[in-house]
Amino acid sequence: MESLFQDAEEQLLDSAADDASERPALALGDGGAQPVRDPATEDTVEPSRALALTDVIAPRASAAETMIRLAYRLGVPGHTLSAPFRRPPALRVMATVESPIRGDRAAGTALRAGHFLVHGVKTPIGQIDFDSAARHCPGLERALHSFAWLDDLAASAPRDDCRAVAERITGLWLAANPSPGKGAAWTVEHAGLRLMAWLVHAPIVLAGQEGELKPRLLAAIAETASWLDRKAARDGAGFCQVAGWAAVTAAGLLLPGGKPRRLFGEAALIKALGDLVAEDGGVLSRCPAAQMDAIALLTKLLACYEAVEIAPPAALGVMRELLVPPLLSLRHGDGALGNWQGQGAICADRVAALIAATGVRTRPLKDVQHWGFQRIKCGDTVLQFDAAPPPRARHARTGCASTLAFELSDGPARLIVNCGGAAMAGGQVPARIGQGLRATAAHSTLVLDNANSTAVLLHGKLGKGVELVETEVRMLRKGGGEAQRVEASHDGYAARFGLNHRRILTLNGDGQQLAGEDILVPASRKGKRGKIGFAIRFHLGRGVEAHLSEDGRGASLLTPDGRLWQFRLGADSARAADTRLSCEDSLWVDGDGRPHATEQLVIEGMTSRGGGQFSWLLKKMG
């Protein structure tokens, strides 16, 4: 098996601490992973195959840098290596970082008014327990201990107007967490993001008039950096490690005598990025919020390099460029993202601001592999289709059983959506329904016997279910015009019910018609006897009005901006006496974590365990 660093492995044998440096970056076939076969190209792709950055650019290190990195890893202090005959310099942040990343201005304004605003819920600062062991909803917990609120505060007003609030909250946090320990504050992810926030926003938190805070915070910065030196390689995985190593690298850039730490952090960061991101640039958690977090973190780190006028490793810039196209593939006509892997519809302004901050100009990802979200755009119509296995347990953030679900938008209007919002449970989304929002039934796809295609476990994890997904995308000639067809199947129901689910979606070239087929195919030659219940759910976008037809085989769908679509069951579905179309309640969660009451169309009935076929049509009428 190839190492991440391939030809440079001997130079970088010290790049990741302890045993992590010996672990291969390419997890081929780990955990019994099954290949995903693409019939269109006859390529076999392993679901857990991580990107080796040497596929793009091989890192290089001089002999001197290699020795410095090795010595630092073995515990030689950084100041001893950088200036061996001098006293340790006074601790300070050596440069002002001008980060292009902008936070949420509304949340920053709320902070200046005395409240945290997380997922639409206000929490007074004075009522918050900042102790690491205190229990909060996940969104507030992350905001408190990662210091992500500093981005929001900086976006709300000039620095001078923000310092008093920043000093107050920072002082409360330091009083509750005087030294490294356990709990939410001392995960590698939160500690890394917190250290990065302190360094990037040093002019706000370190330049105030409160004399006692500055030495306490500088000591906390140094202590957290040293803690991450030891912990980043051993604890956590995926984005967690990337956040830790990025913070170590930033500390090496901005703290005195930091060159050894920077060299140590750079090599480990490049390896961690290789374990986080798949070959097509999508993060292995397949989560749009995680994709955005990775882009924002790299952008802040690159701003740190710019602040000290040091050229960053080329691999960091290349990685950021790879991360942007997959994110763009999840944008609908309104510029906001689809509801995937537990996220709400992240707003267009936030996405556009992030892309603008990177300076990367590119198009949405077309050669989709592990990212899995197929995107077809015809006219004003955008189709997003989840055609890949769900994320593995070690990568899942708020994993959802969404395989073969789709979303459809017509211009700025969303017609078919997924519920989303599981990651925001505990805010305006009640915590008790968070688990249900991760279920297959919360997505626009087929469900057998009210069972999830992949088991939904606690704490965002997923269990057994979908292992193999076969995908084919092709262009068709249809009635003198063109159409794009995507076909995919999964085996999530094979073990329990002996059936595979195959879905075929065909979008006309003008975007005026989407034809769909949901097919249940026996997983083995010997099919099972009897019947089983099924439901094909189509969750409707916010404000879409649904009216069932008199024959009960169709419905008219009117969007808020007056676009009219017609939904009809196909002849094979209509012939089934026990198949019916109904309209039920649903909900949809926006990018601010607000749930909205919506409706859903449901095709349901009983079908033979030997298989079945159900076709349907969505056609624009005006």
XYZ file of C-alpha atoms in Angstrom, residues 45-569:
525
model
C -13.826 2.843 -6.354
C -13.383 2.032 -2.668
C -15.721 4.079 -0.416
C -13.025 4.874 2.145
C -10.231 5.707 -0.337
C -8.686 8.965 0.874
C -6.888 11.477 -1.294
C -3.106 11.214 -1.367
C -1.868 14.753 -1.827
C 1.133 13.383 -3.648
C -1.322 12.593 -6.447
C -1.288 16.365 -6.931
C 2.004 17.608 -5.532
C 4.750 15.873 -3.529
C 5.873 17.679 -0.358
C 9.562 18.416 -0.067
C 11.792 18.996 2.939
C 15.480 19.813 3.183
C 17.754 17.696 5.361
C 18.017 20.524 7.897
C 14.242 20.895 8.136
C 13.878 17.153 8.566
C 16.321 17.153 11.460
C 14.620 20.153 13.094
C 11.232 18.493 12.809
C 12.541 15.233 14.241
C 14.169 17.021 17.177
C 10.983 18.950 17.928
C 8.959 15.766 17.798
C 11.335 14.185 20.316
C 10.691 17.039 22.751
C 13.466 19.572 22.146
C 11.953 23.038 22.842
C 11.322 25.183 19.792
C 13.332 28.156 21.030
C 16.341 25.890 21.606
C 16.221 24.750 18.001
C 15.559 28.165 16.466
C 17.967 30.220 18.623
C 20.072 27.813 20.735
C 22.339 30.420 22.379
C 19.697 32.938 23.358
C 17.165 33.269 26.115
C 13.603 32.257 25.288
C 11.838 35.297 23.802
C 8.865 36.890 25.518
C 5.581 35.313 24.532
C 3.592 37.421 22.073
C 1.667 37.199 18.815
C 4.128 38.462 16.223
C 1.789 39.584 13.430
C -1.741 40.792 12.804
C -3.746 38.400 10.676
C -6.245 39.879 8.235
C -8.570 36.964 7.721
C -10.975 37.216 4.769
C -13.449 34.918 6.548
C -16.467 36.836 7.813
C -18.854 35.548 10.455
C -22.569 36.071 11.017
C -23.207 39.754 11.630
C -26.565 39.101 13.321
C -24.941 36.689 15.782
C -22.200 39.242 16.466
C -24.753 41.980 17.112
C -26.546 39.667 19.533
C -23.256 39.128 21.407
C -22.796 42.864 21.805
C -26.334 42.955 23.205
C -25.446 40.261 25.744
C -26.657 37.065 24.083
C -25.285 34.122 22.151
C -27.400 33.529 19.036
C -26.960 29.931 17.869
C -29.367 28.252 15.448
C -31.907 30.979 16.076
C -31.932 30.611 19.886
C -30.726 33.420 22.180
C -28.867 32.476 25.373
C -27.797 35.245 27.792
C -24.040 35.302 28.365
C -24.504 35.672 32.102
C -26.520 32.443 32.343
C -23.978 30.213 30.582
C -21.772 27.761 32.416
C -18.464 27.821 30.521
C -17.051 24.776 32.300
C -15.933 21.987 29.982
C -18.124 19.472 31.806
C -21.318 21.549 31.466
C -23.962 20.166 29.141
C -25.223 22.324 26.275
C -26.906 21.633 22.966
C -24.284 20.703 20.324
C -24.462 24.010 18.458
C -23.961 26.182 21.537
C -21.285 23.847 22.899
C -19.306 24.137 19.685
C -19.664 27.933 19.599
C -18.511 28.318 23.222
C -15.478 26.061 23.177
C -14.257 26.641 19.609
C -14.545 30.433 20.010
C -16.277 30.520 16.611
C -18.224 33.472 18.003
C -15.128 35.649 17.493
C -15.746 35.561 13.718
C -19.311 36.755 14.302
C -18.271 39.475 16.713
C -15.570 40.772 14.346
C -18.134 40.991 11.538
C -20.555 43.079 13.577
C -18.537 46.198 14.402
C -15.057 47.798 14.405
C -12.489 46.128 16.649
C -12.592 48.840 19.321
C -16.335 48.255 19.785
C -15.865 44.491 20.096
C -13.064 44.284 22.651
C -15.128 44.686 25.813
C -17.455 41.831 24.864
C -14.588 39.632 23.686
C -12.665 40.217 26.934
C -15.719 39.463 29.056
C -16.466 36.120 27.380
C -12.798 35.127 27.153
C -12.293 35.922 30.833
C -15.296 33.819 31.827
C -14.075 30.907 29.720
C -10.518 31.051 31.108
C -11.848 31.198 34.662
C -13.910 28.053 34.057
C -11.119 26.251 32.177
C -7.794 27.312 33.749
C -5.828 24.319 32.421
C -6.221 21.488 29.902
C -8.545 18.744 31.016
C -11.393 16.622 29.740
C -14.808 17.313 28.311
C -16.082 19.281 25.340
C -13.508 22.071 25.645
C -10.629 19.647 25.294
C -11.439 17.714 22.186
C -8.744 18.185 19.568
C -11.248 19.834 17.227
C -12.483 22.435 19.697
C -9.007 23.140 21.059
C -7.610 23.561 17.544
C -10.381 25.873 16.397
C -10.101 27.857 19.627
C -6.352 28.351 19.262
C -6.797 29.407 15.653
C -9.493 31.916 16.694
C -7.277 33.385 19.417
C -4.383 33.839 17.004
C -6.424 35.245 14.121
C -8.417 37.603 16.338
C -5.541 38.611 18.638
C -6.173 42.343 18.000
C -9.602 41.920 19.623
C -8.799 39.665 22.575
C -5.253 40.804 23.398
C -5.287 44.557 22.806
C -7.808 45.647 25.433
C -7.362 47.610 28.653
C -7.939 44.719 31.053
C -4.426 44.140 32.374
C -4.930 40.681 33.864
C -6.469 39.068 30.790
C -3.564 39.445 28.376
C -0.977 37.386 30.319
C -3.616 34.757 31.158
C -4.635 34.428 27.527
C -1.047 34.338 26.250
C -0.316 31.571 28.739
C -3.443 29.715 27.563
C -2.335 30.096 23.930
C 1.085 28.605 24.687
C -0.397 25.834 26.832
C -3.005 24.900 24.215
C -0.386 24.822 21.451
C 1.810 22.489 23.521
C -1.221 20.314 24.367
C -2.061 19.998 20.667
C 1.549 19.096 19.862
C 1.018 15.980 21.976
C -2.670 15.185 21.383
C -3.424 16.007 17.739
C -1.883 12.819 16.367
C -3.436 10.468 18.905
C -6.976 11.757 19.422
C -9.741 12.235 16.891
C -9.907 11.704 13.148
C -10.871 13.547 9.996
C -11.627 17.241 10.472
C -10.773 16.926 14.160
C -7.113 16.199 13.358
C -7.010 18.782 10.578
C -8.199 21.470 13.012
C -5.572 20.420 15.529
C -2.653 20.404 13.099
C -3.756 23.652 11.417
C -3.701 25.357 14.824
C -0.265 23.900 15.605
C 0.990 25.256 12.273
C -0.553 28.685 12.919
C 1.074 28.800 16.353
C 4.386 27.981 14.729
C 3.900 30.915 12.383
C 2.750 33.522 14.892
C 4.531 32.696 18.166
C 8.243 33.432 18.814
C 10.695 30.640 18.015
C 7.990 28.796 16.145
C 9.791 27.453 13.080
C 10.276 23.922 14.472
C 6.598 23.753 15.465
C 5.582 25.065 12.035
C 7.620 22.414 10.213
C 6.243 19.738 12.523
C 2.660 20.913 12.028
C 2.874 21.356 8.245
C 3.883 17.769 7.550
C 1.242 16.329 9.879
C -1.415 18.686 8.499
C -0.790 17.583 4.931
C -1.161 13.963 5.984
C -4.335 14.692 7.947
C -5.831 16.497 4.944
C -5.125 13.412 2.866
C -7.148 11.357 5.364
C -10.004 13.887 5.392
C -10.617 14.420 1.686
C -11.473 11.995 -1.110
C -9.937 12.024 -4.569
C -12.633 14.267 -6.050
C -12.174 16.911 -3.347
C -15.169 16.031 -1.179
C -14.659 15.423 2.533
C -15.257 11.801 3.518
C -18.040 12.816 5.920
C -19.980 13.906 2.794
C -21.275 16.816 4.859
C -21.596 20.295 3.294
C -20.953 22.033 6.624
C -17.753 20.026 7.106
C -16.730 20.963 3.559
C -17.231 24.637 4.401
C -15.388 24.297 7.714
C -12.375 22.781 5.945
C -12.315 25.575 3.359
C -12.624 28.285 6.029
C -9.897 26.724 8.188
C -7.423 26.524 5.302
C -8.242 30.103 4.299
C -7.478 31.344 7.821
C -4.244 29.370 7.914
C -3.139 30.761 4.562
C -3.888 34.249 5.913
C -1.489 33.484 8.788
C 1.248 32.670 6.270
C 0.546 35.933 4.490
C 0.717 37.889 7.742
C 4.277 36.704 8.475
C 5.310 36.769 4.803
C 6.210 33.090 4.615
C 5.294 31.052 1.536
C 2.895 28.236 2.460
C 3.374 24.653 1.216
C 1.863 24.419 -2.254
C -0.238 21.456 -1.147
C -2.381 23.680 1.102
C -3.415 25.930 -1.772
C -4.025 22.946 -4.022
C -6.214 21.320 -1.382
C -8.340 24.446 -0.966
C -8.888 24.581 -4.707
C -9.977 20.932 -4.661
C -12.482 21.535 -1.866
C -14.476 24.275 -3.629
C -16.025 22.427 -6.658
C -17.794 19.746 -4.544
C -19.365 22.473 -2.432
C -20.616 24.280 -5.534
C -22.268 21.076 -6.741
C -24.752 21.329 -3.832
C -25.985 24.818 -4.703
C -29.547 25.203 -5.914
C -30.881 27.951 -8.160
C -31.212 30.301 -5.181
C -27.505 29.900 -4.389
C -28.141 28.102 -1.081
C -27.151 24.496 -0.406
C -29.293 21.390 -0.348
C -30.280 19.683 2.898
C -27.797 16.822 3.121
C -26.215 14.851 5.968
C -28.166 16.589 8.702
C -27.567 20.177 7.595
C -30.106 22.871 6.911
C -30.211 24.819 3.672
C -27.094 26.939 4.291
C -27.915 30.384 2.904
C -26.602 31.736 -0.376
C -24.887 34.777 1.184
C -22.828 32.625 3.522
C -21.746 30.281 0.731
C -20.927 33.151 -1.639
C -18.915 34.976 1.052
C -16.856 31.863 1.752
C -16.101 31.259 -1.923
C -15.189 34.918 -2.388
C -12.824 34.720 0.607
C -10.909 31.871 -1.019
C -10.409 33.712 -4.304
C -11.005 30.399 -6.088
C -12.943 30.666 -9.341
C -14.211 27.346 -10.614
C -17.278 25.374 -11.669
C -19.318 22.765 -9.759
C -17.799 19.300 -9.609
C -18.712 17.110 -12.595
C -16.530 14.033 -12.199
C -18.267 12.866 -9.019
C -16.795 9.858 -7.225
C -16.698 9.549 -3.438
C -18.485 12.871 -2.852
C -21.449 11.038 -4.325
C -23.802 13.965 -4.961
C -24.660 13.933 -8.649
C -25.750 17.323 -9.998
C -27.671 17.816 -13.228
C -28.673 21.274 -14.422
C -30.978 21.702 -17.418
C -32.449 25.125 -18.044
C -33.419 26.609 -14.697
C -33.899 23.188 -13.117
C -31.277 21.720 -10.785
C -31.331 18.079 -9.695
C -29.188 16.828 -6.794
C -28.992 13.064 -6.253
C -27.279 11.142 -3.445
C -25.619 8.257 -5.294
C -22.962 6.984 -2.890
C -22.748 4.970 0.327
C -23.195 6.927 3.564
C -20.044 8.064 5.382
C -18.077 5.591 7.453
C -18.443 5.773 11.228
C -15.078 7.460 11.818
C -15.942 10.256 9.387
C -19.681 10.735 10.004
C -20.713 14.001 11.636
C -24.481 13.752 11.691
C -24.789 10.741 9.418
C -28.078 10.267 7.586
C -29.589 7.271 5.788
C -30.200 9.287 2.611
C -28.920 6.992 -0.161
C -30.788 7.567 -3.483
C -32.633 10.624 -2.137
C -32.894 13.660 -4.430
C -33.702 17.357 -4.361
C -35.143 19.404 -7.233
C -35.334 23.162 -7.701
C -36.755 25.372 -10.439
C -34.864 28.648 -10.457
C -35.040 30.073 -6.924
C -37.955 27.803 -5.975
C -37.303 24.468 -4.269
C -39.795 21.846 -5.364
C -38.547 18.577 -3.813
C -36.291 18.653 -0.733
C -35.056 16.649 2.228
C -36.019 17.633 5.769
C -32.470 18.285 7.013
C -31.647 19.949 10.323
C -30.576 16.976 12.445
C -27.250 18.683 13.174
C -29.179 21.668 14.585
C -31.303 19.665 17.012
C -31.449 21.250 20.438
C -31.999 24.738 19.098
C -35.277 25.615 17.395
C -35.356 22.048 16.121
C -36.485 19.981 19.135
C -33.807 17.553 20.317
C -36.353 14.721 20.470
C -36.855 14.726 16.705
C -33.172 15.047 15.776
C -32.781 11.298 15.405
C -35.867 11.084 13.177
C -34.509 13.748 10.827
C -31.597 11.421 10.047
C -33.916 8.582 9.000
C -34.540 7.457 5.426
C -38.161 8.616 5.761
C -36.943 12.212 6.255
C -35.499 12.139 2.724
C -37.100 12.047 -0.713
C -36.560 8.401 -1.520
C -38.086 4.937 -1.125
C -38.510 3.302 2.274
C -39.252 -0.394 2.845
C -41.316 -1.454 5.861
C -40.562 1.864 7.614
C -36.940 0.732 7.982
C -33.822 2.809 7.357
C -31.615 1.821 4.447
C -28.667 2.267 6.859
C -28.983 1.923 10.621
C -29.096 5.300 12.382
C -27.156 5.232 15.671
C -26.642 7.742 18.464
C -24.152 10.632 18.392
C -24.355 11.064 14.632
C -23.015 7.610 13.812
C -24.334 5.071 11.312
C -24.459 1.278 11.484
C -24.944 -1.505 8.985
C -26.834 -0.980 5.765
C -25.758 0.376 2.398
C -22.336 -0.904 1.345
C -22.498 -1.033 -2.440
C -23.829 1.687 -4.741
C -23.723 1.332 -8.509
C -24.050 4.530 -10.509
C -24.339 5.373 -14.190
C -24.791 8.800 -15.779
C -25.486 9.169 -19.478
C -26.843 11.552 -22.093
C -29.943 10.407 -24.023
C -31.563 11.438 -27.265
C -35.261 11.819 -26.538
C -37.944 13.010 -28.940
C -35.558 15.076 -31.012
C -34.005 16.608 -27.906
C -31.537 15.633 -25.263
C -32.051 14.369 -21.741
C -29.688 13.471 -18.927
C -30.230 10.239 -17.086
C -28.711 9.103 -13.794
C -29.269 5.579 -12.519
C -28.144 4.198 -9.177
C -28.892 1.235 -6.928
C -28.065 0.305 -3.341
C -28.062 -2.867 -1.254
C -29.227 -1.394 2.052
C -32.324 -3.605 2.176
C -30.723 -6.760 0.771
C -29.822 -8.406 4.076
C -33.195 -7.783 5.737
C -35.671 -8.019 2.889
C -33.737 -9.608 0.020
C -34.310 -6.589 -2.232
C -32.081 -3.954 -3.837
C -33.432 -0.487 -4.571
C -32.700 0.960 -8.010
C -33.700 4.522 -8.919
C -33.604 6.025 -12.413
C -34.019 9.785 -12.885
C -34.232 11.359 -16.350
C -34.271 15.143 -16.711
C -35.164 16.651 -20.086
C -32.693 19.026 -21.669
C -35.013 22.007 -21.160
C -35.528 21.116 -17.501
C -39.289 20.944 -17.931
C -39.783 17.274 -17.057
C -38.313 14.773 -14.601
C -39.217 11.114 -15.088
C -38.485 8.723 -12.252
C -38.557 4.972 -11.712
C -38.112 3.190 -8.413
C -37.420 -0.491 -8.915
C -37.090 -3.255 -6.329
C -34.876 -6.055 -7.596
C -34.321 -9.408 -5.832
C -30.847 -9.510 -4.305
C -30.501 -13.198 -5.105
C -31.877 -15.612 -7.654
C -34.250 -17.085 -5.143
C -36.727 -14.365 -4.217
C -38.716 -14.331 -0.988
C -42.440 -14.976 -0.804
C -45.130 -12.665 0.484
C -45.546 -8.910 0.436
C -43.898 -5.966 2.106
C -44.957 -2.387 2.700
C -43.228 0.463 0.877
C -43.428 4.248 0.730
C -41.840 6.635 -1.762
C -41.650 10.073 -0.190
C -41.384 13.439 -1.935
C -40.881 16.173 0.663
C -42.036 19.484 -0.772
C -40.194 22.767 -0.524
C -41.247 25.573 1.776
C -44.401 27.291 0.565
C -45.187 24.725 -2.162
C -48.947 24.123 -2.298
C -50.056 20.585 -3.156
C -53.530 19.678 -4.448
C -54.366 16.043 -5.160
C -56.182 15.285 -8.406
C -59.701 13.850 -8.405
C -58.521 10.430 -9.556
C -56.017 10.233 -6.701
C -53.166 9.474 -9.116
C -51.607 12.902 -9.357
C -51.158 16.298 -7.757
C -50.529 19.887 -8.798
C -47.637 21.677 -7.122
C -47.609 25.477 -6.996
C -44.408 27.205 -5.849
C -44.464 30.521 -3.942
C -43.363 32.433 -7.066
C -46.186 30.982 -9.183
C -44.459 28.094 -11.002
C -46.808 25.171 -11.582
C -45.675 21.544 -11.739
C -47.770 18.418 -12.204
C -46.995 15.132 -10.443
C -48.418 11.879 -11.880
C -48.082 8.222 -11.099
